[in-house]
PDB file of C-alpha atoms in Angstrom:
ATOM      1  CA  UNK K   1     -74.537  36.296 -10.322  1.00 48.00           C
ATOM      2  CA  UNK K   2     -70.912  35.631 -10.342  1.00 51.00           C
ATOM      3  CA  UNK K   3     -69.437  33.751  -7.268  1.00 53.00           C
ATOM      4  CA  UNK K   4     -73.230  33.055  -6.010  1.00 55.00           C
ATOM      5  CA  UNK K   5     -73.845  29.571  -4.870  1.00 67.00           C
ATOM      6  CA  UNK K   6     -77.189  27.625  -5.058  1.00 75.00           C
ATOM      7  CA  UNK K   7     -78.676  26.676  -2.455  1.00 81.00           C
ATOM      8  CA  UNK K   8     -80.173  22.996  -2.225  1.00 85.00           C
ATOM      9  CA  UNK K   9     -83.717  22.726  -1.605  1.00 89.00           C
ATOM     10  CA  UNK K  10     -85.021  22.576   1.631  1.00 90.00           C
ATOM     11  CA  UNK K  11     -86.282  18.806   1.960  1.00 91.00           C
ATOM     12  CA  UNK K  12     -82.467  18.125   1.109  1.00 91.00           C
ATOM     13  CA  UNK K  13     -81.107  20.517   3.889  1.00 91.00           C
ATOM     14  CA  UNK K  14     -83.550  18.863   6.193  1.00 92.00           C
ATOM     15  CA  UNK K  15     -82.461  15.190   4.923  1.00 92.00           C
ATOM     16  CA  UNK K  16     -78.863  16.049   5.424  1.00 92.00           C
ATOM     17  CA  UNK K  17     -79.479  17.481   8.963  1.00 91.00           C
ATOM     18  CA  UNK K  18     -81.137  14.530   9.950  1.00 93.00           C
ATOM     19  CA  UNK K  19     -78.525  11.931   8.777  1.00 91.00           C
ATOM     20  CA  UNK K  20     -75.906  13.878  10.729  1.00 91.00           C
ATOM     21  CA  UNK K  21     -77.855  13.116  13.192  1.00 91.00           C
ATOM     22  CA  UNK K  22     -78.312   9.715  12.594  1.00 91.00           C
ATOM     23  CA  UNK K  23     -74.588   9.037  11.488  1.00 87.00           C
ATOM     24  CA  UNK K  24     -73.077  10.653  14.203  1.00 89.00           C
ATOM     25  CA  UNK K  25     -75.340   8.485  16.678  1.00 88.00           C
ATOM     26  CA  UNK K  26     -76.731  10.722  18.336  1.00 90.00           C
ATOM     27  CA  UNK K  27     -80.106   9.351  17.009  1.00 90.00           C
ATOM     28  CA  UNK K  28     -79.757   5.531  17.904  1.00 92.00           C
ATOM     29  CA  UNK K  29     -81.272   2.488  15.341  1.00 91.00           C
ATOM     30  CA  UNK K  30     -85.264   2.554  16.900  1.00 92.00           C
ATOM     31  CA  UNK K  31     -85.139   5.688  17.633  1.00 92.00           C
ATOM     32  CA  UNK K  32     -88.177   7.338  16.959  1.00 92.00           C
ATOM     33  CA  UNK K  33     -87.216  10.563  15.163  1.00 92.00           C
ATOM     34  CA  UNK K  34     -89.449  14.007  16.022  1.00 90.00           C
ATOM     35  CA  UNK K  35     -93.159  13.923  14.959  1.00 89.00           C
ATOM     36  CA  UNK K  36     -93.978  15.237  11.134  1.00 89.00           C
ATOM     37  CA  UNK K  37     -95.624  18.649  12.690  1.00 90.00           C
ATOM     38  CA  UNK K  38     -92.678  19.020  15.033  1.00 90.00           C
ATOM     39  CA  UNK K  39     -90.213  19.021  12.499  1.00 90.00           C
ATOM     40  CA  UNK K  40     -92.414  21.345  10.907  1.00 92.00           C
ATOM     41  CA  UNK K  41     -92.624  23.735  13.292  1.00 89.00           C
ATOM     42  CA  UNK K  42     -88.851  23.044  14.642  1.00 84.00           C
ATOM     43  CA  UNK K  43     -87.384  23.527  10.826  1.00 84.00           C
ATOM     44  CA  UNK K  44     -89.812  26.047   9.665  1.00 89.00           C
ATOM     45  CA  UNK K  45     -91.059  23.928   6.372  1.00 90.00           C
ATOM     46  CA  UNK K  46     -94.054  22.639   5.163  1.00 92.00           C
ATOM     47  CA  UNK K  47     -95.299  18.959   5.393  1.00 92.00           C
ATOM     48  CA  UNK K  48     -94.672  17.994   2.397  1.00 93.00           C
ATOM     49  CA  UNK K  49     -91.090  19.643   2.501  1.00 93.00           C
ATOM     50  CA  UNK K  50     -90.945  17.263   5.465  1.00 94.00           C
ATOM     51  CA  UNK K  51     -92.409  14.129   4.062  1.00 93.00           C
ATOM     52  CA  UNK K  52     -89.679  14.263   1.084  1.00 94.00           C
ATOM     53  CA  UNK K  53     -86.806  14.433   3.884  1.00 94.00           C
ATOM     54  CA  UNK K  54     -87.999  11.525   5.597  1.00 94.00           C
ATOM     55  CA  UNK K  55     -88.738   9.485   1.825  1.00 93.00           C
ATOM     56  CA  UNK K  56     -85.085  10.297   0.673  1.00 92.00           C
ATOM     57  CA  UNK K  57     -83.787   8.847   4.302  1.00 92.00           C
ATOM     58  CA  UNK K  58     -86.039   5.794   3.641  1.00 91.00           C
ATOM     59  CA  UNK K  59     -84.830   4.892   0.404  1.00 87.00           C
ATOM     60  CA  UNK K  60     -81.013   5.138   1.911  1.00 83.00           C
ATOM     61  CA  UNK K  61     -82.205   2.550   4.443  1.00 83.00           C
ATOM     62  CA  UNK K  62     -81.185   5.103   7.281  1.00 89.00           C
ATOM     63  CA  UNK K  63     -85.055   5.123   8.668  1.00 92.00           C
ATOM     64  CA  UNK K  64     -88.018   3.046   8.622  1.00 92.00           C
ATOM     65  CA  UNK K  65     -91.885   5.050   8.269  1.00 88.00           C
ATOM     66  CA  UNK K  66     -94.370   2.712   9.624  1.00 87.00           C
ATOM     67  CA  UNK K  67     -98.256   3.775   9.820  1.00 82.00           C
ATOM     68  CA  UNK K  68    -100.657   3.602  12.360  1.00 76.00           C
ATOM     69  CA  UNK K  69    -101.222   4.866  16.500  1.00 73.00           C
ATOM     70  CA  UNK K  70     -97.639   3.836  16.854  1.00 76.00           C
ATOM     71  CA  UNK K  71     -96.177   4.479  13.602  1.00 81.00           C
ATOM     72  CA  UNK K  72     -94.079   7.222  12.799  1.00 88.00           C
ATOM     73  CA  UNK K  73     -90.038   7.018  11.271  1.00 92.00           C
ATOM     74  CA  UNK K  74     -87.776   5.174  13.429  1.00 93.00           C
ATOM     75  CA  UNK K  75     -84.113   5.007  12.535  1.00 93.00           C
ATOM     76  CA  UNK K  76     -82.979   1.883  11.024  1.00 89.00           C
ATOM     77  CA  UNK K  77     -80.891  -1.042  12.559  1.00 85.00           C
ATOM     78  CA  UNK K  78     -77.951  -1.178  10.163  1.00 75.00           C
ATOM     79  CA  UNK K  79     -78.072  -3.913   7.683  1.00 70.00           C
ATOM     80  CA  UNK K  80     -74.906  -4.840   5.427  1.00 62.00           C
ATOM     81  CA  UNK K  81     -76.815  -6.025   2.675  1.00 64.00           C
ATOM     82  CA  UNK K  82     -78.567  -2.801   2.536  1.00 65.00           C
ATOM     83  CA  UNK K  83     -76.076  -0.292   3.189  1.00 63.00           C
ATOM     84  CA  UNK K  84     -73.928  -2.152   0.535  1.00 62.00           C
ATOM     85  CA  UNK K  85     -75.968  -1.067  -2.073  1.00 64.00           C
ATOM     86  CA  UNK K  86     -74.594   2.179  -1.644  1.00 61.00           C
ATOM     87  CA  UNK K  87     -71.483   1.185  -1.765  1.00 63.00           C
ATOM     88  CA  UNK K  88     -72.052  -0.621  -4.945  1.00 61.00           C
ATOM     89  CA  UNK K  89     -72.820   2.601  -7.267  1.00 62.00           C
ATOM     90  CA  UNK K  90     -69.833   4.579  -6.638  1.00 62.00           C
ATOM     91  CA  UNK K  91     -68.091   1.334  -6.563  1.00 64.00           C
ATOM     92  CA  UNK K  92     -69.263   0.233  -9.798  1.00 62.00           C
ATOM     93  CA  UNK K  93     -68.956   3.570 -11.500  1.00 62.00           C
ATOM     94  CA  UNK K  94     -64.524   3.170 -10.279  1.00 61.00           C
ATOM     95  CA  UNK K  95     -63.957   0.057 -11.462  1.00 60.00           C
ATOM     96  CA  UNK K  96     -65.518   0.566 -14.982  1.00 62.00           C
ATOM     97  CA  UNK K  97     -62.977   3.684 -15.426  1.00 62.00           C
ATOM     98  CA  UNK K  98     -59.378   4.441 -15.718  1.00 61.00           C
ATOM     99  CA  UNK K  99     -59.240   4.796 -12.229  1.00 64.00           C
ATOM    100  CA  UNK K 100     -59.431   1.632 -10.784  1.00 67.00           C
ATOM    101  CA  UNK K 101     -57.632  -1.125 -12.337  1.00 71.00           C
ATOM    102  CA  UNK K 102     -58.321  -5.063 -11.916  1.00 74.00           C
ATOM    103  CA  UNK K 103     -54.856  -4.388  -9.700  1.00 80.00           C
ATOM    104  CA  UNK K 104     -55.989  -2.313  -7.097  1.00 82.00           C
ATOM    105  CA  UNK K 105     -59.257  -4.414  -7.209  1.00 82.00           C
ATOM    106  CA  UNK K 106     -56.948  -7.585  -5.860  1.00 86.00           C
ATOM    107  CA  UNK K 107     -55.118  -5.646  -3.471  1.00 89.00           C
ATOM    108  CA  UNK K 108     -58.624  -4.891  -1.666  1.00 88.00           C
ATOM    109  CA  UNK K 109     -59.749  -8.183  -2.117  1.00 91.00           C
ATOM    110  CA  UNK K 110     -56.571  -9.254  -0.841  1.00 94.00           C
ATOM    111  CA  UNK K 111     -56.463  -7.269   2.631  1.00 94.00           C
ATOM    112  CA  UNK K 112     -60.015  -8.242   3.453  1.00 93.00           C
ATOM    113  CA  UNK K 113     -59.965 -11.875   2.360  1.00 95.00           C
ATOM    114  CA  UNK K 114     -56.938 -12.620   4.041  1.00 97.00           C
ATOM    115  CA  UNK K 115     -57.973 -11.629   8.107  1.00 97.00           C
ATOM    116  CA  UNK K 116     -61.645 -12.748   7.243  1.00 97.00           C
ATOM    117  CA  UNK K 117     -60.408 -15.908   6.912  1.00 98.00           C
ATOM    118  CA  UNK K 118     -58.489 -15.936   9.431  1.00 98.00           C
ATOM    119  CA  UNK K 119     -61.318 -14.479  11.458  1.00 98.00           C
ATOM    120  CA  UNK K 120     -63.935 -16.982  10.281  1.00 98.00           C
ATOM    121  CA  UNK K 121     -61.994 -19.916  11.163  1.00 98.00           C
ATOM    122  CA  UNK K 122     -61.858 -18.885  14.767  1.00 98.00           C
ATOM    123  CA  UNK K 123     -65.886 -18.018  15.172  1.00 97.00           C
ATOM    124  CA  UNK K 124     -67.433 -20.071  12.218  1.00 97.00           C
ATOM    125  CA  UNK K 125     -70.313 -22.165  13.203  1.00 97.00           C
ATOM    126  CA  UNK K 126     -72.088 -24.773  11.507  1.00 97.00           C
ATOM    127  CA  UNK K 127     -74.270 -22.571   9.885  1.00 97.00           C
ATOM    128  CA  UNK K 128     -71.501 -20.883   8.384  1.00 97.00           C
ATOM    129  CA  UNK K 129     -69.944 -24.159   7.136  1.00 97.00           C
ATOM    130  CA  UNK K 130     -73.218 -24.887   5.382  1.00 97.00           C
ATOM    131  CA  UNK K 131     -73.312 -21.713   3.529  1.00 97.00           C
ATOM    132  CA  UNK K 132     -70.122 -21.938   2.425  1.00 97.00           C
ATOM    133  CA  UNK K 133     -70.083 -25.853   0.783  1.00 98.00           C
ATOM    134  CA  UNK K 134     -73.247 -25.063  -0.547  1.00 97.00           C
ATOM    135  CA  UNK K 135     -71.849 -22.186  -2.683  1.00 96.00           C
ATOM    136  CA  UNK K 136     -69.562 -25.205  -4.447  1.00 97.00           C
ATOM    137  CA  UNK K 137     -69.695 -25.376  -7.406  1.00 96.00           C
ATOM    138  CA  UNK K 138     -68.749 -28.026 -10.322  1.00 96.00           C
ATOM    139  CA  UNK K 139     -66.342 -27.018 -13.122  1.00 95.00           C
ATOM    140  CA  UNK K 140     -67.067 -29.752 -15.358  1.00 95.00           C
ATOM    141  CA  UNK K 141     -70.502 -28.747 -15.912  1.00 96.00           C
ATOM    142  CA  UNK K 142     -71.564 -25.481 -14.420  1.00 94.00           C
ATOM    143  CA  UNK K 143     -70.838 -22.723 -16.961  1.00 92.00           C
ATOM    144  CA  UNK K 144     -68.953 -19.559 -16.196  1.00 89.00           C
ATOM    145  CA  UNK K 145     -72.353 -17.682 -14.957  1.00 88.00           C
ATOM    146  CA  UNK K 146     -72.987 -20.443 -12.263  1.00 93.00           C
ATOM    147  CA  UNK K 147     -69.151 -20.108 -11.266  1.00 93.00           C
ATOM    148  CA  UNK K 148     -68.845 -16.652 -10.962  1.00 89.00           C
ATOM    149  CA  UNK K 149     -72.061 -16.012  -8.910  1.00 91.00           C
ATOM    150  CA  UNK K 150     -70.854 -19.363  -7.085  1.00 94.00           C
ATOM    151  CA  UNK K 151     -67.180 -17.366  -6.181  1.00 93.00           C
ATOM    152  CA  UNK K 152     -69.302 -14.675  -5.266  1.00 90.00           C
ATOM    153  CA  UNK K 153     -71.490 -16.186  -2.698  1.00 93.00           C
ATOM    154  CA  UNK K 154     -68.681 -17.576  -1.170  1.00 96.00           C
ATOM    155  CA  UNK K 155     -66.558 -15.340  -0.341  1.00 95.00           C
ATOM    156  CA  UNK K 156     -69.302 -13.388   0.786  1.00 92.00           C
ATOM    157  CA  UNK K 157     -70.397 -16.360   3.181  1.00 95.00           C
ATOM    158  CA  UNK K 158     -66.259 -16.109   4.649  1.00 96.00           C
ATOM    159  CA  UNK K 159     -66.831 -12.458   4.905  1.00 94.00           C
ATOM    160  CA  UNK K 160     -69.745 -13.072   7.093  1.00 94.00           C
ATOM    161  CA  UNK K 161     -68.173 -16.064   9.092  1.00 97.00           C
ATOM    162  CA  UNK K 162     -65.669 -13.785   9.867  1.00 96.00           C
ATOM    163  CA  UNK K 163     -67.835 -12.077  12.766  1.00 95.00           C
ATOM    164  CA  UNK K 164     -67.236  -8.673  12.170  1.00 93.00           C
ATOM    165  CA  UNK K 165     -70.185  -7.062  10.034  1.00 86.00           C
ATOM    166  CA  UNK K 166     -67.622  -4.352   8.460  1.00 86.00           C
ATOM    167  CA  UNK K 167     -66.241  -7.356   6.073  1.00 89.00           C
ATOM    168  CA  UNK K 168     -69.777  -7.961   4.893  1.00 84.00           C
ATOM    169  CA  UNK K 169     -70.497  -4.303   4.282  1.00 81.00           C
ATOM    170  CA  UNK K 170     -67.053  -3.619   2.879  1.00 82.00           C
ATOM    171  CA  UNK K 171     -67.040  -6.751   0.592  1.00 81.00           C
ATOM    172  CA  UNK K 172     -70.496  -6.790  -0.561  1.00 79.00           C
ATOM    173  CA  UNK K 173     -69.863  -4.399  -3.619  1.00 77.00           C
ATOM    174  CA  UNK K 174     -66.641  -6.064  -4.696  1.00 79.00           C
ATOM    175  CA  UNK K 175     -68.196  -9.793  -5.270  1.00 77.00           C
ATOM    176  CA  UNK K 176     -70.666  -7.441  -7.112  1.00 68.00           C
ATOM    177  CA  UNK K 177     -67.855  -6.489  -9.972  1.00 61.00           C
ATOM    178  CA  UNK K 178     -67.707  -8.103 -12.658  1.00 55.00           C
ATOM    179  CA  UNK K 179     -65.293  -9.530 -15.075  1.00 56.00           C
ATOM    180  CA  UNK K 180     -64.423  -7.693 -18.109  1.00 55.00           C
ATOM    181  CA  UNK K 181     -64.446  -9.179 -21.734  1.00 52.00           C
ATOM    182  CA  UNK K 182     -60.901  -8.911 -22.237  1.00 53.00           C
ATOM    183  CA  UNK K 183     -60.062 -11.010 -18.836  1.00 60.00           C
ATOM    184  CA  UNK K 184     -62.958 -13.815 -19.290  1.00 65.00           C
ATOM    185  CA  UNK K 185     -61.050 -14.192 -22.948  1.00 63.00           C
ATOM    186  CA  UNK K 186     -57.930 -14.512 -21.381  1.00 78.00           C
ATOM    187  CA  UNK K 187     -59.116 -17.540 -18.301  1.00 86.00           C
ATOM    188  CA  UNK K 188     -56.262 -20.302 -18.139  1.00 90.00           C
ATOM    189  CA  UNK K 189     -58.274 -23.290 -19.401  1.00 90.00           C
ATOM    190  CA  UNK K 190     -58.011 -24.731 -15.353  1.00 93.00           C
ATOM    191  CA  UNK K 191     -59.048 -21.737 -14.144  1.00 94.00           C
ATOM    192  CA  UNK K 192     -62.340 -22.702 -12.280  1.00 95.00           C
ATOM    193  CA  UNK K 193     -60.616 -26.125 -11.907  1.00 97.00           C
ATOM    194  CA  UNK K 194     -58.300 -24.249  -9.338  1.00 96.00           C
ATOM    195  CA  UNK K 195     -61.052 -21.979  -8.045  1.00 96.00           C
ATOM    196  CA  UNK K 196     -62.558 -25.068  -6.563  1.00 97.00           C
ATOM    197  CA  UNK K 197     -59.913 -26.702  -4.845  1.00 97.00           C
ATOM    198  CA  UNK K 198     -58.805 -23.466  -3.877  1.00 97.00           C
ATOM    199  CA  UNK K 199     -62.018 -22.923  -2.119  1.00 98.00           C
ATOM    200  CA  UNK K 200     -62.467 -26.588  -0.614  1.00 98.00           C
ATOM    201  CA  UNK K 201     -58.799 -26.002   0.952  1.00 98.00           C
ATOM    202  CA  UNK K 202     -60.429 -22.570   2.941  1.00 98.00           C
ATOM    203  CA  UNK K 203     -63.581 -24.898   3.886  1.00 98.00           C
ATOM    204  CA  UNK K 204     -61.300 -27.748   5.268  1.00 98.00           C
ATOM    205  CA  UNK K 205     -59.155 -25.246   7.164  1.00 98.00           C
ATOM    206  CA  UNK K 206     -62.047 -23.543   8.638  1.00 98.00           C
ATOM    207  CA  UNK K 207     -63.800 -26.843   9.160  1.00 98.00           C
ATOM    208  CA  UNK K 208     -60.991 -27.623  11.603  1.00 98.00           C
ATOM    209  CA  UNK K 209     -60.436 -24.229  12.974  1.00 98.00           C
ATOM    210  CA  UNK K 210     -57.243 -23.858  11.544  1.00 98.00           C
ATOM    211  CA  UNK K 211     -57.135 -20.054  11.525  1.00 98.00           C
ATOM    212  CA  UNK K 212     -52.813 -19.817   9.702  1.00 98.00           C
ATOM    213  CA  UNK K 213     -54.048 -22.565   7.456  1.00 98.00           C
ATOM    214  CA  UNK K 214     -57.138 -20.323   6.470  1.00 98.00           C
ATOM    215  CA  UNK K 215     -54.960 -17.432   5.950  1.00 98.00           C
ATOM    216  CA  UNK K 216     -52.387 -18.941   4.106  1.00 98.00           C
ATOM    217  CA  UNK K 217     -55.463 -20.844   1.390  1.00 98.00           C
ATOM    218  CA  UNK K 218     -56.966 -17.363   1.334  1.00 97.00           C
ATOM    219  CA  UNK K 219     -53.590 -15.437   0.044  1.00 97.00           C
ATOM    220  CA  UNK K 220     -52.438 -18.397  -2.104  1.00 97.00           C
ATOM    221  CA  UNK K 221     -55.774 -18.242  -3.295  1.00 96.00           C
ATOM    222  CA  UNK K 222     -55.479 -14.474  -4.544  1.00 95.00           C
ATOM    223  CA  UNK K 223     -52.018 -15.226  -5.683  1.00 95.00           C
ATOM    224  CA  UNK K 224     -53.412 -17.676  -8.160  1.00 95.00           C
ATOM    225  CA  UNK K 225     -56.054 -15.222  -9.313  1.00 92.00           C
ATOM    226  CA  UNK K 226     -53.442 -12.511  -9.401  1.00 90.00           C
ATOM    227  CA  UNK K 227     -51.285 -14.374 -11.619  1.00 90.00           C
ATOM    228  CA  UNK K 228     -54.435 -15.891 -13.504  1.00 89.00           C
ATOM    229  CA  UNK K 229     -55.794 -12.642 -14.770  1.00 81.00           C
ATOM    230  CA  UNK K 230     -52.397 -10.784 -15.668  1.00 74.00           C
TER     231      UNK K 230
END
């Protein structure tokens, strides 16, 4: 029938009810959320209606089913590793279309990476420093693979020096994007040569707390890139 809508099934309308619930906070991570046969009862649904809700939540990390006297579905701590993955679809699905250019790509990059660094040079620890000089890697014989996931890791490891989980959770999906054809064919010969030093510079800055220093590596950084990948 014309103007009619369709309605979405009812494990769905249940699902989204619940993650309002959830995403608003007014249920809290370990929360225990109602019993299966009280959100039966409560919604009006079958079990099975209810046990589809509660596996779509689960498989967008926003609960956790365990079995047992105790068990029951609990709402999840948040986790920036997991939540990033659903960033990463939609974010995936922009940059491969004539939406999102490499462009807009480095002007994200560029007002994240800039405060993280900032950030991580004030609350690093030694852990952090670690992570990060153990995501060098050598241009004269690591191949472009090796780099790549290397740049990745690293700036990931800055995003999570910087303190503040909403730079992991933001960044996550952007390390994730990869290079196109026609930019890997177009790499300055030094490329990966200036990569490196580019990254020791952020280390040695962060090493010493150094938080302008770690700013100012971190834009000149995306400058390079910027002007790299033109």
């Amino acid at each position: 029938m014309t103007g009619s809508t369709v309605r979405p099934p009812a494990y769905q309308q249940l699902a989204d009810e619940l993650r309002a619930e959830i995403t608003s906070g007014r249920l809290q991570p370990g929360e225990r959320l109602p019993p299966e046969p009280e959100l039966c009862v409560k919604i009006g649904v079958s079990r099975s209606t209810v046990r589809e809700a509660l596996r779509l939540l689960a498989s967008q990390h926003l609960i956790v089913t365990t079995r047992g006297v105790t068990g029951g579905s609990f709402v999840a701590h948040p986790d920036a590793e997991q939540l990033a993955d659903g960033l990463s679809t939609g974010f995936a699905l922009l940059t491969h279309s004539a939406a999102v250019g490499l462009a807009d790509l480095l002007e994200l990059r560029r007002a994240l990476e800039v405060p993280a660094a900032g950030l991580a040079a004030i609350r690093r620890d030694e852990g952090h420093l670690t992570e990060l000089r153990s995501a060098l890697f050598d241009p004269t014989i690591d191949d472009f693979t090796t780099m790549l996931a290397a740049h990745a890791i690293f700036h990931k490891a800055i995003a999570k020096a910087s303190g503040n989980p909403l730079f992991e959770l933001v960044g996550r999906p952007i390390y994730q994007a990869s290079y196109g054809e026609d930019v890997i064919g177009t790499l300055p010969d030094d490329y990966w040569f200036r990569i490196d030093v580019d990254h020791r510079a952020i280390i040695d800055c962060l090493t010493v707390r150094d938080a302008d220093g770690a700013t100012r590596a971190a834009a000149a950084h995306l400058d390079y890139i910027a002007q790299a990948v033109r």
